[in-house]
Amino acid sequence: MVPIYGGDQFSLATGERIVDFAIKHGFWIIPVCHGLRVQEIAKSYKPVTKVFLSGYLAYLKKQKDKVWVDTFSNVHRYLQARSRAQLIIRSQEKNHIALLIEGGLDEERTQELTVVIPVSDQVLSVTAKLAEDNIPLEVRLVGEVIVLNVPMNGKMVEVDWK
């Protein structure tokens, strides 16, 4: 979803509702906006107000566990990497999965992709690690899914749950 934000009539409440809707339904939003007050562009995109921008950024900060905020360039890079990436599952058992991601790596950057693993509601704990280096990875249990960011470096990741 690409909403266009701007103008004196675009309220903070509207911006917050768009964020809440995206969180609730798992959508991405990439707002199109600017703060330039230049006559030559006055008939195109309307600038956001300073009051709106300050309030909106404060609202996003309150939602930091639920949203990802970044530059358009980094979001675009992530989407490109995701489209090139290939998820490979090496083994899968009832409470274990070994997987890796290949093909999406931007050679100049360390990039990760979010992997969501559906599990039953009986899961109480989960751990994840880079298998080769035995380095723990941050992993979350959210309802009936495991969520973790997997590096796109072709290294095996092992996830175990109980």
CSV table of C-alpha atoms in Angstrom, one decimal:
chain,number,residue,atom,x,y,z
A,1,MET,CA,0.0,0.0,0.0
A,2,VAL,CA,1.4,3.4,-1.0
A,3,PRO,CA,-0.6,6.1,0.6
A,4,ILE,CA,0.1,9.7,-0.3
A,5,TYR,CA,0.5,11.9,2.8
A,6,GLY,CA,0.4,15.6,2.8
A,7,GLY,CA,-1.5,18.9,3.0
A,8,ASP,CA,-2.9,20.8,5.9
A,9,GLN,CA,-6.1,18.5,5.8
A,10,PHE,CA,-4.1,15.3,6.3
A,11,SER,CA,-4.5,14.6,10.0
A,12,LEU,CA,-2.3,12.8,12.4
A,13,ALA,CA,-5.3,10.6,13.3
A,14,THR,CA,-5.5,9.5,9.6
A,15,GLY,CA,-1.8,8.7,9.5
A,16,GLU,CA,-2.2,6.7,12.8
A,17,ARG,CA,-5.2,4.8,11.4
A,18,ILE,CA,-3.3,3.8,8.3
A,19,VAL,CA,-0.4,2.4,10.5
A,20,ASP,CA,-2.9,0.6,12.8
A,21,PHE,CA,-4.6,-1.0,9.7
A,22,ALA,CA,-1.3,-2.1,8.3
A,23,ILE,CA,-0.2,-3.7,11.6
A,24,LYS,CA,-3.6,-5.4,12.1
A,25,HIS,CA,-3.6,-6.9,8.5
A,26,GLY,CA,0.1,-7.4,8.1
A,27,PHE,CA,0.5,-4.9,5.2
A,28,TRP,CA,3.4,-2.9,4.2
A,29,ILE,CA,2.9,0.8,3.8
A,30,ILE,CA,5.4,3.1,2.1
A,31,PRO,CA,4.1,6.6,2.6
A,32,VAL,CA,4.8,9.1,-0.2
A,33,CYS,CA,5.4,12.5,1.4
A,34,HIS,CA,7.8,15.5,1.6
A,35,GLY,CA,8.1,18.6,3.7
A,36,LEU,CA,9.1,21.1,0.9
A,37,ARG,CA,7.1,24.2,0.6
A,38,VAL,CA,8.2,25.3,-2.9
A,39,GLN,CA,5.8,27.1,-5.3
A,40,GLU,CA,6.9,25.0,-8.3
A,41,ILE,CA,5.5,21.8,-6.7
A,42,ALA,CA,2.5,23.3,-4.9
A,43,LYS,CA,0.1,21.7,-7.4
A,44,SER,CA,1.5,18.2,-7.0
A,45,TYR,CA,2.2,16.4,-3.7
A,46,LYS,CA,1.3,18.6,-0.8
A,47,PRO,CA,3.9,18.8,2.0
A,48,VAL,CA,3.3,17.4,5.4
A,49,THR,CA,3.3,19.8,8.3
A,50,LYS,CA,6.0,19.9,11.0
A,51,VAL,CA,3.3,19.1,13.6
A,52,PHE,CA,2.1,16.1,11.6
A,53,LEU,CA,5.6,14.8,11.0
A,54,SER,CA,6.7,15.1,14.6
A,55,GLY,CA,3.5,13.4,15.9
A,56,TYR,CA,3.7,10.7,13.2
A,57,LEU,CA,7.3,9.8,14.0
A,58,ALA,CA,6.5,9.7,17.7
A,59,TYR,CA,3.6,7.4,17.0
A,60,LEU,CA,5.8,5.1,14.9
A,61,LYS,CA,8.4,5.1,17.7
A,62,LYS,CA,5.7,3.8,20.1
A,63,GLN,CA,5.0,1.0,17.6
A,64,LYS,CA,8.7,0.1,17.1
A,65,ASP,CA,8.1,-3.6,18.1
A,66,LYS,CA,5.5,-3.8,15.3
A,67,VAL,CA,6.9,-1.7,12.5
A,68,TRP,CA,10.0,-1.3,10.5
A,69,VAL,CA,11.0,2.2,9.5
A,70,ASP,CA,13.7,2.9,7.0
A,71,THR,CA,14.7,4.9,4.0
A,72,PHE,CA,13.0,4.1,0.7
A,73,SER,CA,16.5,3.1,-0.6
A,74,ASN,CA,16.9,0.4,2.1
A,75,VAL,CA,13.3,-0.8,1.7
A,76,HIS,CA,13.9,-1.1,-2.1
A,77,ARG,CA,17.2,-3.0,-1.5
A,78,TYR,CA,15.4,-5.4,0.9
A,79,LEU,CA,12.6,-6.1,-1.7
A,80,GLN,CA,15.1,-6.7,-4.4
A,81,ALA,CA,17.1,-9.1,-2.2
A,82,ARG,CA,13.8,-10.9,-1.2
A,83,SER,CA,12.8,-11.4,-4.8
A,84,ARG,CA,16.2,-13.0,-5.6
A,85,ALA,CA,16.5,-15.1,-2.4
A,86,GLN,CA,15.8,-18.8,-2.3
A,87,LEU,CA,14.8,-20.5,1.0
A,88,ILE,CA,16.3,-24.0,1.2
A,89,ILE,CA,15.1,-26.4,3.9
A,90,ARG,CA,17.8,-29.0,4.7
A,91,SER,CA,15.8,-30.9,7.3
A,92,GLN,CA,12.5,-30.7,9.1
A,93,GLU,CA,11.1,-32.6,12.0
A,94,LYS,CA,8.3,-32.1,14.5
A,95,ASN,CA,10.2,-29.6,16.7
A,96,HIS,CA,13.2,-28.7,14.5
A,97,ILE,CA,14.0,-27.2,11.2
A,98,ALA,CA,17.3,-26.5,9.5
A,99,LEU,CA,17.2,-23.9,6.7
A,100,LEU,CA,19.3,-21.4,4.8
A,101,ILE,CA,18.8,-18.6,2.3
A,102,GLU,CA,20.8,-18.3,-0.8
A,103,GLY,CA,20.9,-16.0,-3.8
A,104,GLY,CA,19.6,-12.7,-2.4
A,105,LEU,CA,22.9,-11.4,-0.9
A,106,ASP,CA,24.0,-7.9,-1.8
A,107,GLU,CA,27.8,-8.5,-1.7
A,108,GLU,CA,28.4,-5.1,-0.1
A,109,ARG,CA,25.9,-5.5,2.8
A,110,THR,CA,24.8,-8.0,5.3
A,111,GLN,CA,21.2,-8.6,4.6
A,112,GLU,CA,18.6,-10.6,6.4
A,113,LEU,CA,15.1,-11.8,5.5
A,114,THR,CA,12.3,-12.4,7.9
A,115,VAL,CA,11.2,-16.1,8.0
A,116,VAL,CA,7.9,-17.1,9.5
A,117,ILE,CA,7.5,-20.7,10.6
A,118,PRO,CA,3.9,-21.9,11.5
A,119,VAL,CA,3.7,-24.1,14.6
A,120,SER,CA,1.0,-25.2,16.9
A,121,ASP,CA,-0.3,-23.2,19.8
A,122,GLN,CA,1.4,-25.7,22.2
A,123,VAL,CA,4.9,-24.2,21.7
A,124,LEU,CA,6.3,-22.6,24.8
A,125,SER,CA,9.9,-21.8,23.9
A,126,VAL,CA,12.0,-21.5,20.8
A,127,THR,CA,15.7,-21.1,20.0
A,128,ALA,CA,17.6,-20.4,16.8
A,129,LYS,CA,21.3,-20.3,15.9
A,130,LEU,CA,23.7,-20.2,13.0
A,131,ALA,CA,24.7,-23.8,13.0
A,132,GLU,CA,28.3,-23.6,11.8
A,133,ASP,CA,29.3,-20.8,14.2
A,134,ASN,CA,26.9,-21.8,17.0
A,135,ILE,CA,25.9,-18.1,17.2
A,136,PRO,CA,22.4,-17.5,18.7
A,137,LEU,CA,19.9,-15.6,16.6
A,138,GLU,CA,17.1,-13.5,17.9
A,139,VAL,CA,13.8,-15.4,17.5
A,140,ARG,CA,10.3,-14.6,18.6
A,141,LEU,CA,7.2,-16.7,19.2
A,142,VAL,CA,4.2,-14.7,18.1
A,143,GLY,CA,1.0,-16.7,18.6
A,144,GLU,CA,1.2,-19.8,16.4
A,145,VAL,CA,4.3,-18.6,14.4
A,146,ILE,CA,8.0,-18.4,14.9
A,147,VAL,CA,9.6,-15.2,13.5
A,148,LEU,CA,13.3,-14.8,12.9
A,149,ASN,CA,15.6,-12.8,10.7
A,150,VAL,CA,17.8,-15.2,8.7
A,151,PRO,CA,21.1,-13.9,7.0
A,152,MET,CA,21.2,-14.4,3.3
A,153,ASN,CA,24.8,-15.7,3.4
A,154,GLY,CA,24.1,-19.3,2.7
A,155,LYS,CA,24.8,-20.4,6.3
A,156,MET,CA,22.7,-23.0,7.9
A,157,VAL,CA,20.2,-21.8,10.6
A,158,GLU,CA,18.8,-24.3,13.1
A,159,VAL,CA,15.5,-23.6,14.9
A,160,ASP,CA,14.2,-25.7,17.7
A,161,TRP,CA,11.0,-25.4,19.7
A,162,LYS,CA,9.3,-27.1,22.6
